[in-house]
Amino acid sequence: MTTELGPNASAVTYWVSEPDGWHVVTTVDTVIGQNGDAEKHAVVRFSSVLLPGQSQLISVPFAIGERQPVLRIRRLGDRIEVAQVGGSA
């Protein structure tokens, strides 16, 4: 699943059910200097095992005056929900 976290960041999340819980992996790509000769990418990977009722929040840097992009990944019973939620301004 791909989630846009703003004009310069996106996250790809996938998950697999294992005996010890749902293994969730999220890779976030933040682009600096987009569409220019000096375009650079900052890529980070988050991995966790979620049990029922657990959640994980992932946020990315943001410019002053903008709203911080926050990705919430949570386990609801036997499924995983991925949603962008409001962060601080």
GROMACS .gro file of C-alpha atoms in nm:
model
   89
    1MET     CA    1   0.000   0.000   0.000
    2THR     CA    2   0.136   0.343  -0.094
    3THR     CA    3   0.046   0.654   0.108
    4GLU     CA    4   0.132   1.009   0.002
    5LEU     CA    5   0.259   1.204   0.303
    6GLY     CA    6   0.277   1.540   0.130
    7PRO     CA    7   0.427   1.679  -0.189
    8ASN     CA    8   0.777   1.549  -0.106
    9ALA     CA    9   0.721   1.224   0.084
   10SER     CA   10   0.552   0.888   0.035
   11ALA     CA   11   0.540   0.562   0.226
   12VAL     CA   12   0.508   0.204   0.106
   13THR     CA   13   0.371  -0.037   0.368
   14TYR     CA   14   0.329  -0.413   0.355
   15TRP     CA   15   0.250  -0.675   0.618
   16VAL     CA   16   0.255  -1.050   0.668
   17SER     CA   17   0.079  -1.258   0.931
   18GLU     CA   18   0.322  -1.472   1.131
   19PRO     CA   19   0.267  -1.685   1.444
   20ASP     CA   20   0.410  -1.409   1.668
   21GLY     CA   21   0.194  -1.127   1.520
   22TRP     CA   22   0.161  -0.918   1.206
   23HIS     CA   23   0.502  -0.818   1.070
   24VAL     CA   24   0.467  -0.466   0.925
   25VAL     CA   25   0.735  -0.296   0.713
   26THR     CA   26   0.713   0.066   0.600
   27THR     CA   27   0.963   0.239   0.372
   28VAL     CA   28   0.945   0.621   0.362
   29ASP     CA   29   1.099   0.820   0.075
   30THR     CA   30   1.145   1.194   0.128
   31VAL     CA   31   1.259   1.394  -0.176
   32ILE     CA   32   1.471   1.709  -0.143
   33GLY     CA   33   1.513   1.939  -0.442
   34GLN     CA   34   1.244   1.759  -0.639
   35ASN     CA   35   1.249   1.791  -1.020
   36GLY     CA   36   1.591   1.955  -1.020
   37ASP     CA   37   1.944   1.850  -1.103
   38ALA     CA   38   2.024   1.822  -0.732
   39GLU     CA   39   1.729   1.595  -0.640
   40LYS     CA   40   1.813   1.377  -0.340
   41HIS     CA   41   1.621   1.107  -0.158
   42ALA     CA   42   1.623   1.026   0.213
   43VAL     CA   43   1.491   0.672   0.250
   44VAL     CA   44   1.422   0.503   0.584
   45ARG     CA   45   1.268   0.168   0.669
   46PHE     CA   46   1.060   0.087   0.978
   47SER     CA   47   0.981  -0.269   1.085
   48SER     CA   48   0.758  -0.384   1.370
   49VAL     CA   49   0.547  -0.673   1.495
   50LEU     CA   50   0.195  -0.563   1.588
   51LEU     CA   51  -0.028  -0.755   1.827
   52PRO     CA   52  -0.406  -0.690   1.852
   53GLY     CA   53  -0.472  -0.332   1.962
   54GLN     CA   54  -0.118  -0.207   1.899
   55SER     CA   55  -0.030   0.077   1.666
   56GLN     CA   56   0.271   0.256   1.523
   57LEU     CA   57   0.306   0.625   1.427
   58ILE     CA   58   0.555   0.742   1.165
   59SER     CA   59   0.610   1.111   1.095
   60VAL     CA   60   0.828   1.295   0.845
   61PRO     CA   61   0.994   1.639   0.865
   62PHE     CA   62   0.785   1.934   0.758
   63ALA     CA   63   0.830   2.303   0.681
   64ILE     CA   64   0.744   2.572   0.935
   65GLY     CA   65   0.377   2.661   0.905
   66GLU     CA   66   0.279   2.332   0.742
   67ARG     CA   67   0.097   2.043   0.904
   68GLN     CA   68   0.319   1.748   0.998
   69PRO     CA   69   0.239   1.434   0.794
   70VAL     CA   70   0.177   1.137   1.027
   71LEU     CA   71   0.114   0.780   0.918
   72ARG     CA   72  -0.072   0.558   1.165
   73ILE     CA   73  -0.048   0.181   1.125
   74ARG     CA   74  -0.261  -0.021   1.363
   75ARG     CA   75  -0.379  -0.373   1.409
   76LEU     CA   76  -0.753  -0.410   1.447
   77GLY     CA   77  -0.829  -0.775   1.520
   78ASP     CA   78  -0.702  -0.976   1.225
   79ARG     CA   79  -0.641  -0.684   0.991
   80ILE     CA   80  -0.401  -0.392   0.950
   81GLU     CA   81  -0.523  -0.036   0.895
   82VAL     CA   82  -0.294   0.227   0.739
   83ALA     CA   83  -0.408   0.589   0.746
   84GLN     CA   84  -0.265   0.937   0.732
   85VAL     CA   85  -0.374   1.124   1.045
   86GLY     CA   86  -0.348   1.488   1.144
   87GLY     CA   87  -0.023   1.592   1.303
   88SER     CA   88   0.088   1.912   1.472
   89ALA     CA   89   0.125   2.237   1.285
   0.00000   0.00000   0.00000
